[in-house]
Tab-separated table of N, CA and C in Angstrom:
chain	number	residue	atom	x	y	z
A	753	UNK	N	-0.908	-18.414	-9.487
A	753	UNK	CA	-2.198	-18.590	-8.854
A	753	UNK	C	-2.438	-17.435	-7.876
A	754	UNK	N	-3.280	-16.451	-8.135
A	754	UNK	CA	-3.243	-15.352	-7.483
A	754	UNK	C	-4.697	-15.540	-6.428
A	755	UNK	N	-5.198	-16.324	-6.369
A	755	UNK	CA	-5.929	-17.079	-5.238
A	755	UNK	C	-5.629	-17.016	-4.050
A	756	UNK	N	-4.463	-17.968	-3.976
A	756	UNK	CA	-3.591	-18.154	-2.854
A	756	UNK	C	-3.213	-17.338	-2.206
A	757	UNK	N	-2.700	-16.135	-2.534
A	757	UNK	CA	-2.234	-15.034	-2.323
A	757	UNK	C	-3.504	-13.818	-1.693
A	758	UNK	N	-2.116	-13.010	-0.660
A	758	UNK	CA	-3.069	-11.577	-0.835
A	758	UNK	C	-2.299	-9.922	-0.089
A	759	UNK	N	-2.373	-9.337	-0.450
A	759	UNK	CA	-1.795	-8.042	-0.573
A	759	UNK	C	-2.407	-7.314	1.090
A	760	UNK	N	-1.075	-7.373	2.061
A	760	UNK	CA	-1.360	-6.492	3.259
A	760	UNK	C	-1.211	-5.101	3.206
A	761	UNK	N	-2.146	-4.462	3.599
A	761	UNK	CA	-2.621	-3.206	3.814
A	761	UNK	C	-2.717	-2.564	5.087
A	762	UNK	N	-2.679	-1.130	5.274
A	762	UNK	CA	-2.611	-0.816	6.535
A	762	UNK	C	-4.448	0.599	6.530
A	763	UNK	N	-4.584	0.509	7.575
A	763	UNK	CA	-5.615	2.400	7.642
A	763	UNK	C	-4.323	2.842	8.711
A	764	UNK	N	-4.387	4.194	7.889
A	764	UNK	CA	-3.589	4.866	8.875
A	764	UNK	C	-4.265	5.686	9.830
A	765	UNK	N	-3.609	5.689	11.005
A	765	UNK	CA	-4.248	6.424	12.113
A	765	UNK	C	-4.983	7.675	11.290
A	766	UNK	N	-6.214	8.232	11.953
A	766	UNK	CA	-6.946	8.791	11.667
A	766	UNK	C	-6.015	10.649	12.285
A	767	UNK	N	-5.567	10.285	12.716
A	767	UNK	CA	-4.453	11.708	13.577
A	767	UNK	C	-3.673	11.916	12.769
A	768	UNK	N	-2.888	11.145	12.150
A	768	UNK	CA	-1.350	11.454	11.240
A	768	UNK	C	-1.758	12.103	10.469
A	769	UNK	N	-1.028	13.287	10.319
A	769	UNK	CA	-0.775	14.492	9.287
A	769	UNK	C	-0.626	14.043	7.785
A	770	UNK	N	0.241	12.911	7.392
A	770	UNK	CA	-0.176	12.833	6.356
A	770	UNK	C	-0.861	11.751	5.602
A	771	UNK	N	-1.981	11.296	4.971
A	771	UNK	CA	-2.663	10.308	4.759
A	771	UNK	C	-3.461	9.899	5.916
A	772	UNK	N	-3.621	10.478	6.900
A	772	UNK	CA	-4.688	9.910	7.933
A	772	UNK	C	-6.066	9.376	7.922
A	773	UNK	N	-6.000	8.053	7.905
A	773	UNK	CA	-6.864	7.621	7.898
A	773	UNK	C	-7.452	6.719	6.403
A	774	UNK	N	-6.196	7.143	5.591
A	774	UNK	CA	-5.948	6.230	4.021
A	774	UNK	C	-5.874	4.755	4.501
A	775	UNK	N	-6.507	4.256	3.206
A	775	UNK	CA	-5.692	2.805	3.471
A	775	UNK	C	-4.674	2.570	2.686
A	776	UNK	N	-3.590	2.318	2.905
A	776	UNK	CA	-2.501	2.185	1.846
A	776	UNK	C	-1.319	1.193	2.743
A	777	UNK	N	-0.120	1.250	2.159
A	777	UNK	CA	0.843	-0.057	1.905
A	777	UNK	C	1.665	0.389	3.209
A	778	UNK	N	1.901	-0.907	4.299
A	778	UNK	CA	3.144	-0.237	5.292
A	778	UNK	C	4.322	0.626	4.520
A	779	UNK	N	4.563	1.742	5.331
A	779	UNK	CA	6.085	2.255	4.628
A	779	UNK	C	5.733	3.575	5.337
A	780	UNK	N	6.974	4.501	5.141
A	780	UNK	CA	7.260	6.008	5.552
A	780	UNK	C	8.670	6.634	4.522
A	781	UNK	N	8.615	7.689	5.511
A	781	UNK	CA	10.007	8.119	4.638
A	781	UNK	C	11.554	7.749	4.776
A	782	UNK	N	12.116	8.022	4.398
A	782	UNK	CA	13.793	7.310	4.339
A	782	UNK	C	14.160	7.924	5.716
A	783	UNK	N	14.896	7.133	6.380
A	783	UNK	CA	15.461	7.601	7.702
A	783	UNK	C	17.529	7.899	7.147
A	784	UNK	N	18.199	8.728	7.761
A	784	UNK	CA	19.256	9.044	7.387
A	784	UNK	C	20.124	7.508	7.724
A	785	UNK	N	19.901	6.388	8.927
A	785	UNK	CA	20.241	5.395	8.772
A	785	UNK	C	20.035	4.189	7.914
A	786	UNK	N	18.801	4.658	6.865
A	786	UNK	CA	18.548	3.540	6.076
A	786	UNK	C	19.581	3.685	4.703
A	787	UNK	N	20.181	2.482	4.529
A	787	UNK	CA	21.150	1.988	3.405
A	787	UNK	C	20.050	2.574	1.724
A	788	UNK	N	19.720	1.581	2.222
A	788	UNK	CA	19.105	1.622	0.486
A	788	UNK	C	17.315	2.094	0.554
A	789	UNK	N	16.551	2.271	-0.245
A	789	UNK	CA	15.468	1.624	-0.038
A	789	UNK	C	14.816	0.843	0.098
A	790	UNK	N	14.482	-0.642	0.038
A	790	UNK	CA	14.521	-1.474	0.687
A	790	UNK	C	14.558	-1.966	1.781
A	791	UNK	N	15.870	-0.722	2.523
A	791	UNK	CA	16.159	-1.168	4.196
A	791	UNK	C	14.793	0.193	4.508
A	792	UNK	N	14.904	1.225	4.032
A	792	UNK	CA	13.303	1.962	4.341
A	792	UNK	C	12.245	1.154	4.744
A	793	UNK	N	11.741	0.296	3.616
A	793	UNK	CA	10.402	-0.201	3.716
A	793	UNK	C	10.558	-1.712	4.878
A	794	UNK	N	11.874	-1.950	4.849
A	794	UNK	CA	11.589	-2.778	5.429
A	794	UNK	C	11.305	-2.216	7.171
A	795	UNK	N	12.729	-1.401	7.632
A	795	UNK	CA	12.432	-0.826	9.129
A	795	UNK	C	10.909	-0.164	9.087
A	796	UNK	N	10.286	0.804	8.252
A	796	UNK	CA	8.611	1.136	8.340
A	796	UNK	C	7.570	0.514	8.690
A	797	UNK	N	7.977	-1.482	7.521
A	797	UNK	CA	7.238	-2.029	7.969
A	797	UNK	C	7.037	-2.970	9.567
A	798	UNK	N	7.955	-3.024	9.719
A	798	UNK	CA	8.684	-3.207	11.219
A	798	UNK	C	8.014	-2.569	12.427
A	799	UNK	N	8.315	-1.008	12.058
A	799	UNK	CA	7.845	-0.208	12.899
A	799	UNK	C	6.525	-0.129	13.235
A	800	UNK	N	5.329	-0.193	12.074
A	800	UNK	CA	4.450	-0.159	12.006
A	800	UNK	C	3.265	-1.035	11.841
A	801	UNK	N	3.642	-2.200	11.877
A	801	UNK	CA	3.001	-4.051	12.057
A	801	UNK	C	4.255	-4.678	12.334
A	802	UNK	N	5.253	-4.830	12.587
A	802	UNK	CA	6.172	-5.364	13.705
A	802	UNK	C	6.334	-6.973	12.892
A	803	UNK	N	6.528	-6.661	11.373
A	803	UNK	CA	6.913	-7.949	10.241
A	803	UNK	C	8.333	-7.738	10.943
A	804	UNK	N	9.205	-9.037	10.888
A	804	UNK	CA	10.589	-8.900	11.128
A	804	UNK	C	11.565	-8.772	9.831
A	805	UNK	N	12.508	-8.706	9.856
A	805	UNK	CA	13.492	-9.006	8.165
A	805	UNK	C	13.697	-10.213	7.330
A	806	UNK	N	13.781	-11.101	8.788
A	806	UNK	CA	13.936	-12.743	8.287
A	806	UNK	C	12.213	-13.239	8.285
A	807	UNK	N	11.392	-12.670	8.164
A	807	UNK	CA	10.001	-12.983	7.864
A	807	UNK	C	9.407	-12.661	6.181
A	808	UNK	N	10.728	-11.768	5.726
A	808	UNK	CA	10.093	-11.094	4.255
A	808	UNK	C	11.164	-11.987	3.294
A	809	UNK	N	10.275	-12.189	1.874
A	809	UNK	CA	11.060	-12.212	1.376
A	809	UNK	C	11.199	-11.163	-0.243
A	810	UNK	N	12.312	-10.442	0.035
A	810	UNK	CA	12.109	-9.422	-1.586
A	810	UNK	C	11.841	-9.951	-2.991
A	811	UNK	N	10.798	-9.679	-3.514
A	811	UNK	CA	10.855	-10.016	-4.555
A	811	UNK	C	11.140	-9.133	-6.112
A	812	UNK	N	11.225	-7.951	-6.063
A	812	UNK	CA	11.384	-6.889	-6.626
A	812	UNK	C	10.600	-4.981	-6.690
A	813	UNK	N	10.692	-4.922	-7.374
A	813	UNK	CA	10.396	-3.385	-7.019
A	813	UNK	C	9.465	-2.978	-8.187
A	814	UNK	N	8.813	-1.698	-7.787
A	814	UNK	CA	7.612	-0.770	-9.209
A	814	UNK	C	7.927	0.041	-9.232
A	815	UNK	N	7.828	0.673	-10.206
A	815	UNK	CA	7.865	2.022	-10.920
A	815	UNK	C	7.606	3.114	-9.376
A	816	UNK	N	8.855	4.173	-9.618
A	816	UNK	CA	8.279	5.188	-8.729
A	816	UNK	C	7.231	5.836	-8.753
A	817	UNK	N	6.393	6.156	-7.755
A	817	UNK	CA	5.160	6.690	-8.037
A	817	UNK	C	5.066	7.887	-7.469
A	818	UNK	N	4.444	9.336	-7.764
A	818	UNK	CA	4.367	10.046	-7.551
A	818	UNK	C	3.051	10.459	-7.120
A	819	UNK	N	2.581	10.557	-5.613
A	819	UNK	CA	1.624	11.176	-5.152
A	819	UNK	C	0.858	12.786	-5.237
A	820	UNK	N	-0.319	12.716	-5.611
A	820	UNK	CA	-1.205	13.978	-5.764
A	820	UNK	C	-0.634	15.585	-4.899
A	821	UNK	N	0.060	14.988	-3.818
A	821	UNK	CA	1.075	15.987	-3.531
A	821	UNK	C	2.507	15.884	-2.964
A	822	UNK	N	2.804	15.343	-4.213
A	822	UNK	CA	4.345	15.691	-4.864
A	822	UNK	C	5.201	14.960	-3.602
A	823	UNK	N	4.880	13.724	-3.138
A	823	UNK	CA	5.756	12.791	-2.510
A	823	UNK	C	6.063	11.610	-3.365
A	824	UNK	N	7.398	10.719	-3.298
A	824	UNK	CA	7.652	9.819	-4.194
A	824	UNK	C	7.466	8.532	-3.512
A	825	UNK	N	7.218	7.833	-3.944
A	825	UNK	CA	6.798	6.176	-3.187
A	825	UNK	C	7.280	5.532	-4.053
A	826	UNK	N	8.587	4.137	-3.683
A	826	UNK	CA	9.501	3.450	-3.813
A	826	UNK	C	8.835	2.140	-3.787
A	827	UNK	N	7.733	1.489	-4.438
A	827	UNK	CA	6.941	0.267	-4.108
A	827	UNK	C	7.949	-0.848	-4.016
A	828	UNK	N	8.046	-1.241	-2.695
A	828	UNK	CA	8.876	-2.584	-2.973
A	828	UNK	C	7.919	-3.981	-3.018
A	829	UNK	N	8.482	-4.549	-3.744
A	829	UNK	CA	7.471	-6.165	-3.038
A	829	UNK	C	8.041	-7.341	-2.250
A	830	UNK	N	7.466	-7.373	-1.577
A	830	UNK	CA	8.061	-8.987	-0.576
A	830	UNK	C	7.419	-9.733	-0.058
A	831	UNK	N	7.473	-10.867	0.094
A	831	UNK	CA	6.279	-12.397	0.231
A	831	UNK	C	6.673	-12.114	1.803
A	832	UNK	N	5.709	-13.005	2.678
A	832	UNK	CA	6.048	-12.862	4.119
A	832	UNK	C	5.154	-14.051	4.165
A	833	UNK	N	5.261	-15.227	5.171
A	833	UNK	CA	4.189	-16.456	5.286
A	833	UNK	C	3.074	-16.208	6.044
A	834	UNK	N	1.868	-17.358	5.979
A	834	UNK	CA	0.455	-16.250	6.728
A	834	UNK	C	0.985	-16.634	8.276
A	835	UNK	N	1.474	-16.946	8.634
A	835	UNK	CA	2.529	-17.338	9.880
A	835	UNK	C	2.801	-15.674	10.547
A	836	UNK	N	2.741	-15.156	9.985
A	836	UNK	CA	3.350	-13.514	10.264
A	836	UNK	C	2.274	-13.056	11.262
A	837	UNK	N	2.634	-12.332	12.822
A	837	UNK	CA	1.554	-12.121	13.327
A	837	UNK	C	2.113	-10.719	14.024
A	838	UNK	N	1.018	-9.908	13.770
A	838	UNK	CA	1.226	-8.693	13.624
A	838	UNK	C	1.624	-7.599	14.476
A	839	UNK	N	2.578	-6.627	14.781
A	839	UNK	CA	2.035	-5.836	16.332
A	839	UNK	C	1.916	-4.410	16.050
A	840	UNK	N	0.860	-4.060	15.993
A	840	UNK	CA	0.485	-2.887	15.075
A	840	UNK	C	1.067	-1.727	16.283
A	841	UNK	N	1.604	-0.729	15.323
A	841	UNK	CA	1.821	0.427	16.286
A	841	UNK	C	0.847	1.710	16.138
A	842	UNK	N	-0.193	1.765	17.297
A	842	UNK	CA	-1.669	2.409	16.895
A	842	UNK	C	-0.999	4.071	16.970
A	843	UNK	N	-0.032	4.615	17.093
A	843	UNK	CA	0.179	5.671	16.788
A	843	UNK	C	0.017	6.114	15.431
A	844	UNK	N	0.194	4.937	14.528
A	844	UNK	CA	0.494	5.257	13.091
A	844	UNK	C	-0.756	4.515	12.046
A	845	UNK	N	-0.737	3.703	12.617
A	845	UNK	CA	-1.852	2.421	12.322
A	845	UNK	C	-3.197	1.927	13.200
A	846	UNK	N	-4.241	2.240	12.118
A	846	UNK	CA	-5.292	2.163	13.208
A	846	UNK	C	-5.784	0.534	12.855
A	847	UNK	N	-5.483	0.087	11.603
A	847	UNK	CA	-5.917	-1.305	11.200
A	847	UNK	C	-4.897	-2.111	10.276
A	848	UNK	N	-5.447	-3.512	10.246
A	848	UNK	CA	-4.444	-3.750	9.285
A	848	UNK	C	-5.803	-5.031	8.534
A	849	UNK	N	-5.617	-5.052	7.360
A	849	UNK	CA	-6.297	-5.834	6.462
A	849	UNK	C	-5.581	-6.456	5.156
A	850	UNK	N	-6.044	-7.552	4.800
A	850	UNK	CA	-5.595	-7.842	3.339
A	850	UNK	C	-6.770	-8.161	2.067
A	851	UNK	N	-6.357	-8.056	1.113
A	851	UNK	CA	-7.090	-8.176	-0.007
A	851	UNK	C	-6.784	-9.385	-1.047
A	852	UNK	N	-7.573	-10.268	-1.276
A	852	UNK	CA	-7.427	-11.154	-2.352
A	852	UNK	C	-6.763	-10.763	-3.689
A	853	UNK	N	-5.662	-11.455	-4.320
A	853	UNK	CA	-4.770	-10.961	-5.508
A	853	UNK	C	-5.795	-11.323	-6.574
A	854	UNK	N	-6.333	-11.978	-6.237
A	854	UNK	CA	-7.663	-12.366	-7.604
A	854	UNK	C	-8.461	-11.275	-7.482
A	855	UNK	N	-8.779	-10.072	-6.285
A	855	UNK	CA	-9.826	-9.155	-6.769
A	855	UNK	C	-8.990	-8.260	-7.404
A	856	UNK	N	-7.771	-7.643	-7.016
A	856	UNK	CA	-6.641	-6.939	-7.714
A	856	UNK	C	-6.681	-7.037	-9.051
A	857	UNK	N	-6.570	-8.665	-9.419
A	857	UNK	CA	-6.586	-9.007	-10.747
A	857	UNK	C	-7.571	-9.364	-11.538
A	858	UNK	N	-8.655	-9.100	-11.149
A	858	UNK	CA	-9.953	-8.703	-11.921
A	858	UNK	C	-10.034	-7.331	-12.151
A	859	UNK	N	-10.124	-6.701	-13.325
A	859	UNK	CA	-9.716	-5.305	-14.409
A	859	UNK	C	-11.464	-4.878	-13.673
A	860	UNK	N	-12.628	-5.986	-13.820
A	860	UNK	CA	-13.949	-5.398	-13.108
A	860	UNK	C	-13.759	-4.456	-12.442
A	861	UNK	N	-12.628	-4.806	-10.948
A	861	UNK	CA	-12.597	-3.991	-10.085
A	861	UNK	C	-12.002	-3.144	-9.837
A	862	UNK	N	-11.590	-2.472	-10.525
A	862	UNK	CA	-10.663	-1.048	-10.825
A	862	UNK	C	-11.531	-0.274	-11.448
A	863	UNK	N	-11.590	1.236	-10.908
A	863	UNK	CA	-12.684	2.509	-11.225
A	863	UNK	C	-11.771	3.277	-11.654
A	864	UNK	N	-12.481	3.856	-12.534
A	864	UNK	CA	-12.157	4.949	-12.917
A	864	UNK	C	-12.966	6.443	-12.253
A	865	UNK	N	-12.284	7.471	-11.809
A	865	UNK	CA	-13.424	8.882	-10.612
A	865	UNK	C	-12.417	9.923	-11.184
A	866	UNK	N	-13.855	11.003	-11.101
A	866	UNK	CA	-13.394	12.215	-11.414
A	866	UNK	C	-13.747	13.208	-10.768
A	867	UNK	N	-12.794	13.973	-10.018
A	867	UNK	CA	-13.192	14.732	-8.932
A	867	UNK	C	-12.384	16.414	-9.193
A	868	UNK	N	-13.081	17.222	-8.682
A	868	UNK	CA	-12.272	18.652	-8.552
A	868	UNK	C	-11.357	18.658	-7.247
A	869	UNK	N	-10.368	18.656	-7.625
A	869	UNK	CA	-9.334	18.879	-6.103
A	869	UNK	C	-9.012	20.013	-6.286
A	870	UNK	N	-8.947	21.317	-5.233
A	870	UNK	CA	-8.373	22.930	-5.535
A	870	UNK	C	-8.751	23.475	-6.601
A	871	UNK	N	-9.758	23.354	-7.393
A	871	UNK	CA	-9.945	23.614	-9.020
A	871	UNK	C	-9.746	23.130	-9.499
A	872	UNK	N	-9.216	21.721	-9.594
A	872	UNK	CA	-8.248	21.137	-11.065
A	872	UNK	C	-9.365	19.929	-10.979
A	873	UNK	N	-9.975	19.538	-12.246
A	873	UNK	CA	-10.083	18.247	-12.226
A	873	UNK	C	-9.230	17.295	-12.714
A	874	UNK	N	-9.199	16.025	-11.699
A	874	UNK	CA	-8.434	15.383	-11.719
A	874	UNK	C	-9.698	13.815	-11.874
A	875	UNK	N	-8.408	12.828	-12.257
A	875	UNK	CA	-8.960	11.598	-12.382
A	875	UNK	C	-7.971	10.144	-11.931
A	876	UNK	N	-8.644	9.689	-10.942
A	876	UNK	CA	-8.395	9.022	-10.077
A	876	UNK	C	-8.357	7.573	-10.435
A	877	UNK	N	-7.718	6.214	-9.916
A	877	UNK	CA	-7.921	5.272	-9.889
A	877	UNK	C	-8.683	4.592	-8.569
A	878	UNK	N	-9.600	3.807	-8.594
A	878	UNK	CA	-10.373	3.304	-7.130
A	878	UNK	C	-10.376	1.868	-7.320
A	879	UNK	N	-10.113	1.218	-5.836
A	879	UNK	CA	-10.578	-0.175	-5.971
A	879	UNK	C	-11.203	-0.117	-5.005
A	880	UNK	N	-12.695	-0.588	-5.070
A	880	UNK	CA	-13.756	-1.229	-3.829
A	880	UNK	C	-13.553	-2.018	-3.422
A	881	UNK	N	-13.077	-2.307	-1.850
A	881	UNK	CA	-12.919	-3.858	-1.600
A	881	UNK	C	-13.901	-3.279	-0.143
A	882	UNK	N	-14.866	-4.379	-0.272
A	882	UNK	CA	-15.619	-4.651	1.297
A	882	UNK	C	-16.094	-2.983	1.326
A	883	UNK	N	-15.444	-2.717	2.433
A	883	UNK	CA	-15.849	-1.179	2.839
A	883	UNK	C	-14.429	-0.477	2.903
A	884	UNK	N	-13.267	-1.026	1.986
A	884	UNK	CA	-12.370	-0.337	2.017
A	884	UNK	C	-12.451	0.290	0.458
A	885	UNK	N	-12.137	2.216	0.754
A	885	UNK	CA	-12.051	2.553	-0.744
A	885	UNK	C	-10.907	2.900	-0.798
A	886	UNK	N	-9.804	2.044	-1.705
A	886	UNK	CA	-8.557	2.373	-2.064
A	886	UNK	C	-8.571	3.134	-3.126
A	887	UNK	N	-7.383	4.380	-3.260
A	887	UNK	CA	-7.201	5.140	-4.142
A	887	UNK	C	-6.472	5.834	-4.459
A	888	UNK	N	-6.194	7.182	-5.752
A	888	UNK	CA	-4.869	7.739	-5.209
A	888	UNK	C	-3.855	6.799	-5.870
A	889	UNK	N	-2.804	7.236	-5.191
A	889	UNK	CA	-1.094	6.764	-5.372
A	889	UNK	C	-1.401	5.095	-4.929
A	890	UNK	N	-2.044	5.077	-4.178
A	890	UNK	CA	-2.558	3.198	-3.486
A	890	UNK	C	-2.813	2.435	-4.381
A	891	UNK	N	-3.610	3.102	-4.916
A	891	UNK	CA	-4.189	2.115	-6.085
A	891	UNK	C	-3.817	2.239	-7.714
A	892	UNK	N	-2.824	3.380	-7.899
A	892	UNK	CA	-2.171	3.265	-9.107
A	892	UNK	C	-1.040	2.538	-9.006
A	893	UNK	N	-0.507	2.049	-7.739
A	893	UNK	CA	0.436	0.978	-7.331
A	893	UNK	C	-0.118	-0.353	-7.247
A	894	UNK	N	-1.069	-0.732	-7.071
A	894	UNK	CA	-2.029	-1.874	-7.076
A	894	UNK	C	-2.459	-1.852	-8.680
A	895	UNK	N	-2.771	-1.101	-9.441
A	895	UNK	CA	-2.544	-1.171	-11.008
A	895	UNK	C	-1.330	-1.590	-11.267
A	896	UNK	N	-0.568	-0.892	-11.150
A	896	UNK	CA	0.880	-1.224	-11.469
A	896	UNK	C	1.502	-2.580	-11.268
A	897	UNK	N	1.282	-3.462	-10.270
A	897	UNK	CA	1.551	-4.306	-9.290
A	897	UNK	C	0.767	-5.326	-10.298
A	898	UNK	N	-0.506	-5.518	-10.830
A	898	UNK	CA	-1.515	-6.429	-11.366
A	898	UNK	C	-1.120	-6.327	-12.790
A	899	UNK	N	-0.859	-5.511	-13.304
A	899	UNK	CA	0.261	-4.862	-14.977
A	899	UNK	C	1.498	-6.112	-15.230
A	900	UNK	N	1.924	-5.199	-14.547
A	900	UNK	CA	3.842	-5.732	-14.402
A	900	UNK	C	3.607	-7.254	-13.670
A	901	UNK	N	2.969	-7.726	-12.883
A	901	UNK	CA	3.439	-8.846	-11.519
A	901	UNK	C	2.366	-10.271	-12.126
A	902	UNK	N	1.261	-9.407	-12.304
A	902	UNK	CA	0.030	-10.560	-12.134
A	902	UNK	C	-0.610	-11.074	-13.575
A	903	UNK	N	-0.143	-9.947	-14.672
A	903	UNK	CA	-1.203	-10.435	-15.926
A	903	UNK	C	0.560	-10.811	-17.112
């Protein structure tokens, strides 16, 4: 029942160098103390909405994804209860929102865009939600996620 459910999202500070001002999934890069990946996403998400460890629960992982410039993203997934209350760290995070798994999983709402980046045309995945435009590596993980998880 993908009703029930719904997929937390972050905008990233509008300052941060990279993705500023994207909306996309808590996380960062591997710290030399993180074990696995997993322990990554989990301290990121920590850091950056202040979810605890014993608040998540893992449920498995997606396909690595490779961003438009050549960074790798480790999608993990994990349930957390709506009990979870947030403490955003505005250095990194300017918002935090979620999205219904039923709009995810309506195929309606997935775009297809075609844009020139540096000369190259390229072609994009988009999801419209409200006044958020997800896209990019975001939303070929939110494909991925509705593929593999939801259909």
């Amino acid at each position: 029942q993908t009703g029930a459910f719904e997929v937390l999202m972050v905008r990233r500070h509008p300052d941060i160098s990279f993705a500023g001002g994207a909306y996309v999934f808590p996380g960062g890069k591997v710290d030399l103390k993180d074990k696995t990946l997993t322990d990554t996403a989990i301290r990121e998400a920590n850091e950056e909405i202040g979810i605890q460890n014993h608040e998540l629960e893992i449920m498995g992982y997606l396909d690595i994804c490779m961003t438009g410039t050549d960074y790798l993203i480790a999608p993990v997934i994990a349930l957390s209860s709506n009990k979870f209350e947030p403490v955003i760290d505005k250095r990194e995070v300017n918002s935090l929102f979620t999205i219904p798994l039923s709009f995810i999983n309506n195929v309606n709402n997935l775009e297809l865009h075609t844009k020139i980046f540096n000369g190259v045309k390229r072609n994009f995945f988009v999801y419209n939600y409200m006044n958020y435009f997800i896209w990019g590596a975001t939303a070929r993980i939110l494909k991925d996620f509705n593929e593999k998880v939801l259909t």
